[in-house]
Amino acid sequence: EYAEFLHCKSKKFTDFDEVRQEIEAETDRVTGTNKGISPVPINLRVYSPHVLNLTLIDLPGITKVPVGDQPQDIEYQIKDMILQFISRESSLILAVTPANMDLANSDALKMAKEVDPQGLRTIGVITKLDLMDEGTDARDVLENKLLPLRRGYIGVVNRSQKDIDGKKDIRAALAAERKFFLSHPAYRHMADRMGTPHLQKVLNQQLTNHIRETLPSLRSKLQSQLLSLEKEVEEYKNFRPDDPTRKTKALLQMVQQFGVDFEKRIEGSGDQVDTLELSGGARINRIFHERFPFELVKMEFDEKDLRREISYAIKNIHGVRQVETGLFTPDLAFEAIVKKQVVKLKEPCLKCVDLVIQELINTVRQCTSKGLSHPKQFPDAQRYPKNRGEGRKTSPSLLPVPILLLIDIELSYINTNHEDFIGFANAQQRNTQTNKKRAIPNQVRPPAPSGAGRGPSQLLPALEAGSEPVPTPSCPGRGVGARFTPGLETGKDEAPASQSPSQSGGNRAPAGPDSAPSCPPPHRLEAEGTATGTSRGAGGIGSTADTESEDGVQENTFSMDPQLERQVETIRNLVDSYVGIINKSIRDLMPKTIMHLMINN
């Protein structure tokens, strides 16, 4: 009988007291003298005609509270160490539990259950049966009734600490164990299936059967590994360091790895998830669905400028035939205004492309820097720094032509038959509803009984939409409180804005609550929400007509008759509806176009 240690290969130990001392000495060398731990095993092989072929791995017990030099997380370190060994499918688990402890609280059975939930690889061992309280026994456990295991339970009685200190012989200990099971009334009927010798036989038999079951899969796994190694050896037989094919292969592997890393960052994966900030595909998604819609919303146009542009477009389309303004609402004005608004979409679209390109460049840089942070996994990245630099220079490019093509497509045809387009009739109806809402604040107060001039019935023509001005030569003066604007026509019973009331042949009306309604001016009502060219002078309200100054520069302010106002509002509603359709379409097509033409490629 002799023993050998792996760390002492040339020495044979025939005295087993020396074996015990060497185990303690090697433990102190690896872990220190103050109860430290280490996952490095001590390999001991014992040769004897009295033992069976068996490989045992003695794992430490689970420590709950750190003692001595043990770290604060000693419990988790020991659990991790144990799991490294018992997780292997080729190993059998010996779950040792003392009999004087509740089986439901067994840490060994709990950990075995985690890696072997079916109980196919677990053998239960119950110790300290001789230390149980009087009147109690572990019969139900040993008969596999309480917590059943596929391979059952075996009870043993080991030497006590007093026996160990007294150096009680192993043979005498085995004889005492045999006597205990034969004499105990609860275990007498199962004495042949209890004890250390029976445990040795069961372990040898079950380990042999387990090896026989796992050997075919192990053999095929080894054969596949052998074939791959032989193939690699063949490649190295004619290996030359300066062979250009080796460099080409290394480059292709780097490019392939770069492609895998890039795709993971864009498509997302569970590897190395960044919990501090958004990166890669998540940032691009935010550009598509948050930043780009925000840029579109920021393009809100000025209401006053838009109405002025629509008014100018209508007038310019009619040209010299201004008398026909009230007959038709020109569709050319609608198309001109819509196209002008659609062209403005080019800027946010190109900005979206630039933002996505910048994110792709950042992703490329992160992928090329991976070799620096993981030199063992990616040694080629360390060996070829120039190639890494070229990879960083590579920027994903997309000509703005396809993006601008989307805008040009929208400009090429104005589809007024779109199902979401409100149409001319609905636009006019909306315009009418809007005017009804505005009618209340625009009503003129009825004249006071003492006022001279027109009565309420005489005010109706001036309130009707599109009506001509009603001349009132008897009331040329304009009261300070009058809420009227001059019409577009000049020279009809009114004086130019530069003249004073006395020059126009009238006297200034006295300011007072009754003065404004008693002498209304012969002009149309001012429409609410439109830009007016009225200004109060010392003698009344002057006007700035929609004309050009002496220098040929057009005035910013303008006024319009109710008929033109209604046309402007109608086209305004149509433009609003159609631009909303275009925005919805662009918001949907932009991410798809960028993904197809730039990111996927």
JSON list of C-alpha atoms in Angstrom, two decimals, residues 49-172:
[
{"chain": "A", "resi": 49, "resn": "PRO", "atom": "CA", "xyz": [-5.33, -4.32, -2.77]},
{"chain": "A", "resi": 50, "resn": "HIS", "atom": "CA", "xyz": [-8.07, -3.48, -0.25]},
{"chain": "A", "resi": 51, "resn": "VAL", "atom": "CA", "xyz": [-9.70, -0.58, -2.14]},
{"chain": "A", "resi": 52, "resn": "LEU", "atom": "CA", "xyz": [-11.82, -0.34, -5.30]},
{"chain": "A", "resi": 53, "resn": "ASN", "atom": "CA", "xyz": [-11.22, 1.79, -8.37]},
{"chain": "A", "resi": 54, "resn": "LEU", "atom": "CA", "xyz": [-12.87, 5.06, -7.46]},
{"chain": "A", "resi": 55, "resn": "THR", "atom": "CA", "xyz": [-12.23, 8.76, -7.94]},
{"chain": "A", "resi": 56, "resn": "LEU", "atom": "CA", "xyz": [-13.46, 10.98, -5.11]},
{"chain": "A", "resi": 57, "resn": "ILE", "atom": "CA", "xyz": [-13.35, 14.76, -4.93]},
{"chain": "A", "resi": 58, "resn": "ASP", "atom": "CA", "xyz": [-13.60, 15.95, -1.32]},
{"chain": "A", "resi": 59, "resn": "LEU", "atom": "CA", "xyz": [-15.26, 19.37, -1.40]},
{"chain": "A", "resi": 60, "resn": "PRO", "atom": "CA", "xyz": [-15.34, 21.75, 1.59]},
{"chain": "A", "resi": 61, "resn": "GLY", "atom": "CA", "xyz": [-18.41, 22.22, 3.72]},
{"chain": "A", "resi": 62, "resn": "ILE", "atom": "CA", "xyz": [-20.43, 25.41, 3.25]},
{"chain": "A", "resi": 63, "resn": "THR", "atom": "CA", "xyz": [-19.31, 28.09, 5.70]},
{"chain": "A", "resi": 64, "resn": "LYS", "atom": "CA", "xyz": [-21.94, 30.65, 6.67]},
{"chain": "A", "resi": 65, "resn": "VAL", "atom": "CA", "xyz": [-19.86, 33.04, 8.80]},
{"chain": "A", "resi": 66, "resn": "PRO", "atom": "CA", "xyz": [-16.25, 34.00, 7.89]},
{"chain": "A", "resi": 67, "resn": "VAL", "atom": "CA", "xyz": [-13.59, 32.92, 10.40]},
{"chain": "A", "resi": 68, "resn": "GLY", "atom": "CA", "xyz": [-9.93, 33.96, 10.59]},
{"chain": "A", "resi": 69, "resn": "ASP", "atom": "CA", "xyz": [-8.55, 35.17, 7.27]},
{"chain": "A", "resi": 70, "resn": "GLN", "atom": "CA", "xyz": [-11.63, 34.09, 5.35]},
{"chain": "A", "resi": 71, "resn": "PRO", "atom": "CA", "xyz": [-13.19, 36.81, 3.15]},
{"chain": "A", "resi": 72, "resn": "GLN", "atom": "CA", "xyz": [-16.62, 38.28, 3.90]},
{"chain": "A", "resi": 73, "resn": "ASP", "atom": "CA", "xyz": [-18.15, 36.47, 0.89]},
{"chain": "A", "resi": 74, "resn": "ILE", "atom": "CA", "xyz": [-16.77, 33.09, 1.95]},
{"chain": "A", "resi": 75, "resn": "GLU", "atom": "CA", "xyz": [-20.19, 31.44, 1.59]},
{"chain": "A", "resi": 76, "resn": "TYR", "atom": "CA", "xyz": [-20.55, 32.49, -2.06]},
{"chain": "A", "resi": 77, "resn": "GLN", "atom": "CA", "xyz": [-16.96, 31.56, -2.91]},
{"chain": "A", "resi": 78, "resn": "ILE", "atom": "CA", "xyz": [-17.42, 28.04, -1.55]},
{"chain": "A", "resi": 79, "resn": "LYS", "atom": "CA", "xyz": [-20.75, 27.66, -3.36]},
{"chain": "A", "resi": 80, "resn": "ASP", "atom": "CA", "xyz": [-19.17, 28.73, -6.65]},
{"chain": "A", "resi": 81, "resn": "MET", "atom": "CA", "xyz": [-16.32, 26.27, -6.11]},
{"chain": "A", "resi": 82, "resn": "ILE", "atom": "CA", "xyz": [-18.72, 23.40, -5.39]},
{"chain": "A", "resi": 83, "resn": "LEU", "atom": "CA", "xyz": [-20.91, 24.24, -8.40]},
{"chain": "A", "resi": 84, "resn": "GLN", "atom": "CA", "xyz": [-17.86, 24.09, -10.70]},
{"chain": "A", "resi": 85, "resn": "PHE", "atom": "CA", "xyz": [-17.50, 20.40, -9.88]},
{"chain": "A", "resi": 86, "resn": "ILE", "atom": "CA", "xyz": [-21.07, 19.16, -9.41]},
{"chain": "A", "resi": 87, "resn": "SER", "atom": "CA", "xyz": [-22.39, 20.92, -12.55]},
{"chain": "A", "resi": 88, "resn": "ARG", "atom": "CA", "xyz": [-20.54, 18.47, -14.81]},
{"chain": "A", "resi": 89, "resn": "GLU", "atom": "CA", "xyz": [-22.93, 15.92, -16.30]},
{"chain": "A", "resi": 90, "resn": "SER", "atom": "CA", "xyz": [-20.26, 13.23, -16.09]},
{"chain": "A", "resi": 91, "resn": "SER", "atom": "CA", "xyz": [-19.99, 13.43, -12.28]},
{"chain": "A", "resi": 92, "resn": "LEU", "atom": "CA", "xyz": [-22.03, 11.77, -9.51]},
{"chain": "A", "resi": 93, "resn": "ILE", "atom": "CA", "xyz": [-22.98, 13.90, -6.49]},
{"chain": "A", "resi": 94, "resn": "LEU", "atom": "CA", "xyz": [-22.49, 12.58, -2.98]},
{"chain": "A", "resi": 95, "resn": "ALA", "atom": "CA", "xyz": [-24.83, 14.68, -0.81]},
{"chain": "A", "resi": 96, "resn": "VAL", "atom": "CA", "xyz": [-23.66, 14.18, 2.81]},
{"chain": "A", "resi": 97, "resn": "THR", "atom": "CA", "xyz": [-26.12, 15.17, 5.56]},
{"chain": "A", "resi": 98, "resn": "PRO", "atom": "CA", "xyz": [-25.86, 14.51, 9.32]},
{"chain": "A", "resi": 99, "resn": "ALA", "atom": "CA", "xyz": [-28.74, 12.48, 10.78]},
{"chain": "A", "resi": 100, "resn": "ASN", "atom": "CA", "xyz": [-29.21, 14.84, 13.72]},
{"chain": "A", "resi": 101, "resn": "MET", "atom": "CA", "xyz": [-30.15, 17.65, 11.31]},
{"chain": "A", "resi": 102, "resn": "ASP", "atom": "CA", "xyz": [-33.47, 18.15, 9.56]},
{"chain": "A", "resi": 103, "resn": "LEU", "atom": "CA", "xyz": [-33.16, 16.78, 6.03]},
{"chain": "A", "resi": 104, "resn": "ALA", "atom": "CA", "xyz": [-35.24, 19.66, 4.65]},
{"chain": "A", "resi": 105, "resn": "ASN", "atom": "CA", "xyz": [-32.50, 22.08, 5.79]},
{"chain": "A", "resi": 106, "resn": "SER", "atom": "CA", "xyz": [-29.66, 20.20, 4.10]},
{"chain": "A", "resi": 107, "resn": "ASP", "atom": "CA", "xyz": [-27.39, 22.54, 2.10]},
{"chain": "A", "resi": 108, "resn": "ALA", "atom": "CA", "xyz": [-25.90, 19.57, 0.22]},
{"chain": "A", "resi": 109, "resn": "LEU", "atom": "CA", "xyz": [-29.28, 18.35, -1.02]},
{"chain": "A", "resi": 110, "resn": "LYS", "atom": "CA", "xyz": [-30.34, 21.89, -1.89]},
{"chain": "A", "resi": 111, "resn": "MET", "atom": "CA", "xyz": [-27.27, 22.49, -4.10]},
{"chain": "A", "resi": 112, "resn": "ALA", "atom": "CA", "xyz": [-27.57, 19.04, -5.66]},
{"chain": "A", "resi": 113, "resn": "LYS", "atom": "CA", "xyz": [-31.19, 19.84, -6.51]},
{"chain": "A", "resi": 114, "resn": "GLU", "atom": "CA", "xyz": [-30.09, 23.01, -8.34]},
{"chain": "A", "resi": 115, "resn": "VAL", "atom": "CA", "xyz": [-27.86, 21.14, -10.82]},
{"chain": "A", "resi": 116, "resn": "ASP", "atom": "CA", "xyz": [-29.71, 17.79, -10.77]},
{"chain": "A", "resi": 117, "resn": "PRO", "atom": "CA", "xyz": [-33.42, 18.57, -10.36]},
{"chain": "A", "resi": 118, "resn": "GLN", "atom": "CA", "xyz": [-34.45, 15.05, -11.42]},
{"chain": "A", "resi": 119, "resn": "GLY", "atom": "CA", "xyz": [-32.13, 13.44, -8.82]},
{"chain": "A", "resi": 120, "resn": "LEU", "atom": "CA", "xyz": [-30.52, 11.18, -11.44]},
{"chain": "A", "resi": 121, "resn": "ARG", "atom": "CA", "xyz": [-26.92, 11.84, -10.39]},
{"chain": "A", "resi": 122, "resn": "THR", "atom": "CA", "xyz": [-27.36, 12.33, -6.62]},
{"chain": "A", "resi": 123, "resn": "ILE", "atom": "CA", "xyz": [-26.58, 9.72, -3.92]},
{"chain": "A", "resi": 124, "resn": "GLY", "atom": "CA", "xyz": [-27.63, 10.57, -0.37]},
{"chain": "A", "resi": 125, "resn": "VAL", "atom": "CA", "xyz": [-25.28, 9.77, 2.54]},
{"chain": "A", "resi": 126, "resn": "ILE", "atom": "CA", "xyz": [-26.56, 10.04, 6.13]},
{"chain": "A", "resi": 127, "resn": "THR", "atom": "CA", "xyz": [-23.88, 10.32, 8.86]},
{"chain": "A", "resi": 128, "resn": "LYS", "atom": "CA", "xyz": [-23.91, 10.53, 12.70]},
{"chain": "A", "resi": 129, "resn": "LEU", "atom": "CA", "xyz": [-26.71, 8.02, 13.06]},
{"chain": "A", "resi": 130, "resn": "ASP", "atom": "CA", "xyz": [-25.30, 7.12, 16.49]},
{"chain": "A", "resi": 131, "resn": "LEU", "atom": "CA", "xyz": [-25.69, 10.71, 17.72]},
{"chain": "A", "resi": 132, "resn": "MET", "atom": "CA", "xyz": [-29.44, 11.03, 17.22]},
{"chain": "A", "resi": 133, "resn": "ASP", "atom": "CA", "xyz": [-31.67, 11.74, 20.24]},
{"chain": "A", "resi": 134, "resn": "GLU", "atom": "CA", "xyz": [-33.20, 8.76, 22.00]},
{"chain": "A", "resi": 135, "resn": "GLY", "atom": "CA", "xyz": [-36.52, 7.74, 20.53]},
{"chain": "A", "resi": 136, "resn": "THR", "atom": "CA", "xyz": [-35.70, 9.15, 17.06]},
{"chain": "A", "resi": 137, "resn": "ASP", "atom": "CA", "xyz": [-34.27, 7.43, 14.00]},
{"chain": "A", "resi": 138, "resn": "ALA", "atom": "CA", "xyz": [-33.69, 8.04, 10.29]},
{"chain": "A", "resi": 139, "resn": "ARG", "atom": "CA", "xyz": [-35.59, 5.00, 9.06]},
{"chain": "A", "resi": 140, "resn": "ASP", "atom": "CA", "xyz": [-37.93, 6.93, 6.73]},
{"chain": "A", "resi": 141, "resn": "VAL", "atom": "CA", "xyz": [-34.99, 8.74, 5.18]},
{"chain": "A", "resi": 142, "resn": "LEU", "atom": "CA", "xyz": [-32.91, 5.60, 4.62]},
{"chain": "A", "resi": 143, "resn": "GLU", "atom": "CA", "xyz": [-35.92, 3.79, 3.11]},
{"chain": "A", "resi": 144, "resn": "ASN", "atom": "CA", "xyz": [-36.14, 6.68, 0.60]},
{"chain": "A", "resi": 145, "resn": "LYS", "atom": "CA", "xyz": [-39.62, 7.74, 1.72]},
{"chain": "A", "resi": 146, "resn": "LEU", "atom": "CA", "xyz": [-39.13, 11.26, 3.02]},
{"chain": "A", "resi": 147, "resn": "LEU", "atom": "CA", "xyz": [-37.20, 12.97, 0.19]},
{"chain": "A", "resi": 148, "resn": "PRO", "atom": "CA", "xyz": [-36.83, 10.32, -2.53]},
{"chain": "A", "resi": 149, "resn": "LEU", "atom": "CA", "xyz": [-33.69, 10.10, -4.64]},
{"chain": "A", "resi": 150, "resn": "ARG", "atom": "CA", "xyz": [-33.27, 7.96, -7.75]},
{"chain": "A", "resi": 151, "resn": "ARG", "atom": "CA", "xyz": [-30.13, 6.33, -6.32]},
{"chain": "A", "resi": 152, "resn": "GLY", "atom": "CA", "xyz": [-31.35, 6.23, -2.68]},
{"chain": "A", "resi": 153, "resn": "TYR", "atom": "CA", "xyz": [-29.67, 6.88, 0.70]},
{"chain": "A", "resi": 154, "resn": "ILE", "atom": "CA", "xyz": [-26.91, 5.02, 2.57]},
{"chain": "A", "resi": 155, "resn": "GLY", "atom": "CA", "xyz": [-26.22, 5.41, 6.28]},
{"chain": "A", "resi": 156, "resn": "VAL", "atom": "CA", "xyz": [-22.71, 5.36, 7.79]},
{"chain": "A", "resi": 157, "resn": "VAL", "atom": "CA", "xyz": [-21.18, 5.72, 11.25]},
{"chain": "A", "resi": 158, "resn": "ASN", "atom": "CA", "xyz": [-17.71, 7.27, 11.23]},
{"chain": "A", "resi": 159, "resn": "ARG", "atom": "CA", "xyz": [-15.15, 7.62, 13.99]},
{"chain": "A", "resi": 160, "resn": "SER", "atom": "CA", "xyz": [-15.78, 10.32, 16.58]},
{"chain": "A", "resi": 161, "resn": "GLN", "atom": "CA", "xyz": [-13.26, 13.05, 17.28]},
{"chain": "A", "resi": 162, "resn": "LYS", "atom": "CA", "xyz": [-12.21, 11.15, 20.40]},
{"chain": "A", "resi": 163, "resn": "ASP", "atom": "CA", "xyz": [-11.55, 8.04, 18.26]},
{"chain": "A", "resi": 164, "resn": "ILE", "atom": "CA", "xyz": [-9.51, 10.09, 15.80]},
{"chain": "A", "resi": 165, "resn": "ASP", "atom": "CA", "xyz": [-7.45, 11.69, 18.56]},
{"chain": "A", "resi": 166, "resn": "GLY", "atom": "CA", "xyz": [-6.96, 8.22, 20.11]},
{"chain": "A", "resi": 167, "resn": "LYS", "atom": "CA", "xyz": [-5.94, 6.87, 16.68]},
{"chain": "A", "resi": 168, "resn": "LYS", "atom": "CA", "xyz": [-8.55, 4.19, 16.62]},
{"chain": "A", "resi": 169, "resn": "ASP", "atom": "CA", "xyz": [-7.84, 1.62, 13.90]},
{"chain": "A", "resi": 170, "resn": "ILE", "atom": "CA", "xyz": [-9.97, 1.82, 10.73]},
{"chain": "A", "resi": 171, "resn": "ARG", "atom": "CA", "xyz": [-10.71, -1.90, 10.84]},
{"chain": "A", "resi": 172, "resn": "ALA", "atom": "CA", "xyz": [-11.94, -1.61, 14.42]}
]
